[in-house]
Amino acid sequence: MPMKLTFREAGEQDLDSIVKMLSDDKLGSKRERYEQPLPESYLKAFRSIEADPNNELIVACVEEEVVGVQQITFTPYITHQGGWRATIEGVRTASTVRGQGAGTEMIQYAVWRAKERGCHLVQLTTDKQRPEALRFYEKLGFQATHEGLKLKFQK
């Protein structure tokens, strides 16, 4: 029987589950700090996202359990005749539901939200160390049409 996912905007009470999912893979375990209490930086970031009408931190739930998270950012651009884009970031599913379709449903939800907000495209990035994620996104219709670059700052 397939999972029945529901989607909602995350609340402060979800932060523990969110950070746990973000840290539960080989890359996330190197850059996230899942500890009790959670570092204050997570709460500050959450509050900034929550206060911004162009950012949505979405959790996927099975009944009351949070099993997925993604952030959708809506950005206006001068290009494309002043069109809006949606950027999907921080997509994670709990290890207990991986391979069961939760990720597909989450991305489909984000695409639906982008259309609902009048966006003309959805974009995302995936780490080059995650080739399976690239294949997953391509199966959902995303195309690697651009080369993405990042400049990280030292803390």
mmCIF file of C-alpha atoms in Angstrom:
data_model
loop_
_atom_site.group_PDB
_atom_site.id
_atom_site.type_symbol
_atom_site.label_atom_id
_atom_site.label_comp_id
_atom_site.label_asym_id
_atom_site.label_seq_id
_atom_site.Cartn_x
_atom_site.Cartn_y
_atom_site.Cartn_z
ATOM 1 C CA MET A 1 0.000 0.000 0.000
ATOM 2 C CA PRO A 2 1.494 3.384 -1.000
ATOM 3 C CA MET A 3 2.183 6.030 1.620
ATOM 4 C CA LYS A 4 -0.342 8.786 2.087
ATOM 5 C CA LEU A 5 1.694 11.994 2.266
ATOM 6 C CA THR A 6 0.340 15.334 3.332
ATOM 7 C CA PHE A 7 2.191 18.614 2.915
ATOM 8 C CA ARG A 8 2.234 21.692 5.103
ATOM 9 C CA GLU A 9 4.459 24.598 5.986
ATOM 10 C CA ALA A 10 6.909 23.660 8.697
ATOM 11 C CA GLY A 11 6.526 24.954 12.224
ATOM 12 C CA GLU A 12 9.167 25.542 14.859
ATOM 13 C CA GLN A 13 8.196 22.209 16.407
ATOM 14 C CA ASP A 14 9.434 20.469 13.228
ATOM 15 C CA LEU A 15 13.006 21.780 13.408
ATOM 16 C CA ASP A 16 14.387 18.768 15.240
ATOM 17 C CA SER A 17 13.032 16.358 12.593
ATOM 18 C CA ILE A 18 14.199 18.631 9.763
ATOM 19 C CA VAL A 19 17.777 18.958 11.002
ATOM 20 C CA LYS A 20 17.920 15.225 11.709
ATOM 21 C CA MET A 21 16.967 14.508 8.058
ATOM 22 C CA LEU A 22 19.420 17.109 6.717
ATOM 23 C CA SER A 23 22.265 15.506 8.663
ATOM 24 C CA ASP A 24 21.365 11.909 7.786
ATOM 25 C CA ASP A 25 23.539 11.349 4.710
ATOM 26 C CA LYS A 26 27.241 11.394 3.853
ATOM 27 C CA LEU A 27 27.316 15.078 2.833
ATOM 28 C CA GLY A 28 24.856 16.398 5.392
ATOM 29 C CA SER A 29 26.672 14.691 8.244
ATOM 30 C CA LYS A 30 29.718 16.859 7.437
ATOM 31 C CA ARG A 31 27.935 20.214 7.324
ATOM 32 C CA GLU A 32 24.968 19.996 9.695
ATOM 33 C CA ARG A 33 24.976 19.899 13.501
ATOM 34 C CA TYR A 34 22.243 17.640 14.807
ATOM 35 C CA GLU A 35 22.619 17.913 18.581
ATOM 36 C CA GLN A 36 20.467 18.762 21.573
ATOM 37 C CA PRO A 37 19.713 21.508 21.948
ATOM 38 C CA LEU A 38 19.875 22.462 18.285
ATOM 39 C CA PRO A 39 22.257 25.312 17.497
ATOM 40 C CA GLU A 40 20.496 28.695 17.596
ATOM 41 C CA SER A 41 21.432 29.290 13.938
ATOM 42 C CA TYR A 42 18.712 26.841 12.826
ATOM 43 C CA LEU A 43 16.011 28.714 14.737
ATOM 44 C CA LYS A 44 17.194 32.060 13.342
ATOM 45 C CA ALA A 45 17.122 30.689 9.792
ATOM 46 C CA PHE A 46 13.689 29.160 10.339
ATOM 47 C CA ARG A 47 12.276 32.444 11.609
ATOM 48 C CA SER A 48 13.685 34.328 8.606
ATOM 49 C CA ILE A 49 12.152 31.808 6.201
ATOM 50 C CA GLU A 50 8.830 31.910 8.036
ATOM 51 C CA ALA A 51 8.726 35.727 7.889
ATOM 52 C CA ASP A 52 9.427 35.858 4.134
ATOM 53 C CA PRO A 53 6.325 35.455 1.939
ATOM 54 C CA ASN A 54 8.539 34.261 -0.935
ATOM 55 C CA ASN A 55 9.997 31.346 1.022
ATOM 56 C CA GLU A 56 8.231 28.178 2.067
ATOM 57 C CA LEU A 57 9.749 25.452 4.196
ATOM 58 C CA ILE A 58 7.524 22.479 3.422
ATOM 59 C CA VAL A 59 7.349 19.230 5.352
ATOM 60 C CA ALA A 60 5.912 15.986 4.049
ATOM 61 C CA CYS A 61 4.111 13.920 6.661
ATOM 62 C CA VAL A 62 2.762 10.417 7.055
ATOM 63 C CA GLU A 63 -0.026 10.982 9.553
ATOM 64 C CA GLU A 64 1.743 13.244 12.095
ATOM 65 C CA GLU A 65 5.312 12.055 11.413
ATOM 66 C CA VAL A 66 7.557 14.390 9.392
ATOM 67 C CA VAL A 67 9.241 12.260 6.710
ATOM 68 C CA GLY A 68 10.441 14.878 4.221
ATOM 69 C CA VAL A 69 11.463 18.502 3.889
ATOM 70 C CA GLN A 70 12.134 20.969 1.092
ATOM 71 C CA GLN A 71 12.467 24.709 0.791
ATOM 72 C CA ILE A 72 10.818 26.530 -2.095
ATOM 73 C CA THR A 73 11.931 30.080 -2.828
ATOM 74 C CA PHE A 74 9.970 32.275 -5.240
ATOM 75 C CA THR A 75 12.055 34.951 -6.956
ATOM 76 C CA PRO A 76 11.077 37.679 -9.417
ATOM 77 C CA TYR A 77 13.490 38.261 -12.291
ATOM 78 C CA ILE A 78 13.888 41.023 -14.821
ATOM 79 C CA THR A 79 14.779 38.363 -17.405
ATOM 80 C CA HIS A 80 12.052 36.348 -19.106
ATOM 81 C CA GLN A 81 9.962 39.504 -19.271
ATOM 82 C CA GLY A 82 9.850 39.972 -15.526
ATOM 83 C CA GLY A 83 8.904 36.364 -14.790
ATOM 84 C CA TRP A 84 9.035 34.512 -11.494
ATOM 85 C CA ARG A 85 11.038 31.365 -10.783
ATOM 86 C CA ALA A 86 10.816 28.796 -8.045
ATOM 87 C CA THR A 87 13.993 27.316 -6.610
ATOM 88 C CA ILE A 88 13.828 24.023 -4.741
ATOM 89 C CA GLU A 89 16.513 23.519 -2.095
ATOM 90 C CA GLY A 90 17.295 21.273 0.857
ATOM 91 C CA VAL A 91 15.262 18.276 -0.307
ATOM 92 C CA ARG A 92 15.539 15.361 2.105
ATOM 93 C CA THR A 93 13.485 12.337 3.037
ATOM 94 C CA ALA A 94 13.743 10.283 6.186
ATOM 95 C CA SER A 95 15.762 7.104 5.702
ATOM 96 C CA THR A 96 12.654 5.100 6.683
ATOM 97 C CA VAL A 97 10.778 6.187 3.528
ATOM 98 C CA ARG A 98 13.541 6.395 0.913
ATOM 99 C CA GLY A 99 12.763 4.482 -2.259
ATOM 100 C CA GLN A 100 9.006 4.531 -1.607
ATOM 101 C CA GLY A 101 8.010 7.507 -3.773
ATOM 102 C CA ALA A 102 8.092 10.236 -1.127
ATOM 103 C CA GLY A 103 10.741 12.245 -2.998
ATOM 104 C CA THR A 104 8.744 12.113 -6.223
ATOM 105 C CA GLU A 105 5.616 13.350 -4.463
ATOM 106 C CA MET A 106 7.576 16.127 -2.787
ATOM 107 C CA ILE A 107 8.987 17.426 -6.072
ATOM 108 C CA GLN A 108 5.574 17.171 -7.713
ATOM 109 C CA TYR A 109 4.172 19.251 -4.853
ATOM 110 C CA ALA A 110 6.897 21.891 -5.340
ATOM 111 C CA VAL A 111 6.177 22.039 -9.079
ATOM 112 C CA TRP A 112 2.471 22.453 -8.334
ATOM 113 C CA ARG A 113 3.243 25.311 -5.889
ATOM 114 C CA ALA A 114 5.404 27.000 -8.545
ATOM 115 C CA LYS A 115 2.582 26.832 -11.069
ATOM 116 C CA GLU A 116 0.116 28.063 -8.466
ATOM 117 C CA ARG A 117 2.374 31.075 -7.789
ATOM 118 C CA GLY A 118 2.624 31.869 -11.529
ATOM 119 C CA CYS A 119 6.250 30.871 -11.997
ATOM 120 C CA HIS A 120 7.493 30.214 -15.513
ATOM 121 C CA LEU A 121 10.113 27.691 -14.407
ATOM 122 C CA VAL A 122 11.390 25.627 -11.503
ATOM 123 C CA GLN A 123 15.087 25.276 -10.876
ATOM 124 C CA LEU A 124 17.213 23.293 -8.473
ATOM 125 C CA THR A 125 20.773 22.233 -7.923
ATOM 126 C CA THR A 126 22.188 18.944 -6.775
ATOM 127 C CA ASP A 127 25.670 18.241 -5.486
ATOM 128 C CA LYS A 128 27.939 16.543 -8.021
ATOM 129 C CA GLN A 129 28.721 13.987 -5.327
ATOM 130 C CA ARG A 130 25.102 12.808 -5.589
ATOM 131 C CA PRO A 131 24.800 11.304 -9.102
ATOM 132 C CA GLU A 132 21.737 9.304 -8.021
ATOM 133 C CA ALA A 133 19.967 12.577 -7.172
ATOM 134 C CA LEU A 134 20.748 13.943 -10.638
ATOM 135 C CA ARG A 135 19.232 10.818 -12.232
ATOM 136 C CA PHE A 136 16.181 11.154 -9.947
ATOM 137 C CA TYR A 137 15.555 14.775 -11.008
ATOM 138 C CA GLU A 138 16.071 13.954 -14.681
ATOM 139 C CA LYS A 139 13.456 11.172 -14.414
ATOM 140 C CA LEU A 140 11.047 13.863 -13.174
ATOM 141 C CA GLY A 141 11.654 16.008 -16.271
ATOM 142 C CA PHE A 142 14.413 18.346 -15.062
ATOM 143 C CA GLN A 143 17.216 18.998 -17.530
ATOM 144 C CA ALA A 144 20.811 19.982 -16.820
ATOM 145 C CA THR A 145 20.750 23.010 -19.151
ATOM 146 C CA HIS A 146 23.134 25.257 -17.188
ATOM 147 C CA GLU A 147 26.391 24.891 -15.308
ATOM 148 C CA GLY A 148 26.015 26.060 -11.706
ATOM 149 C CA LEU A 149 28.801 27.688 -9.724
ATOM 150 C CA LYS A 150 29.153 28.588 -6.038
ATOM 151 C CA LEU A 151 31.571 30.723 -4.089
ATOM 152 C CA LYS A 152 31.808 29.666 -0.447
ATOM 153 C CA PHE A 153 33.021 32.015 2.273
ATOM 154 C CA GLN A 154 35.137 30.904 5.213
ATOM 155 C CA LYS A 155 33.495 31.254 8.622
#
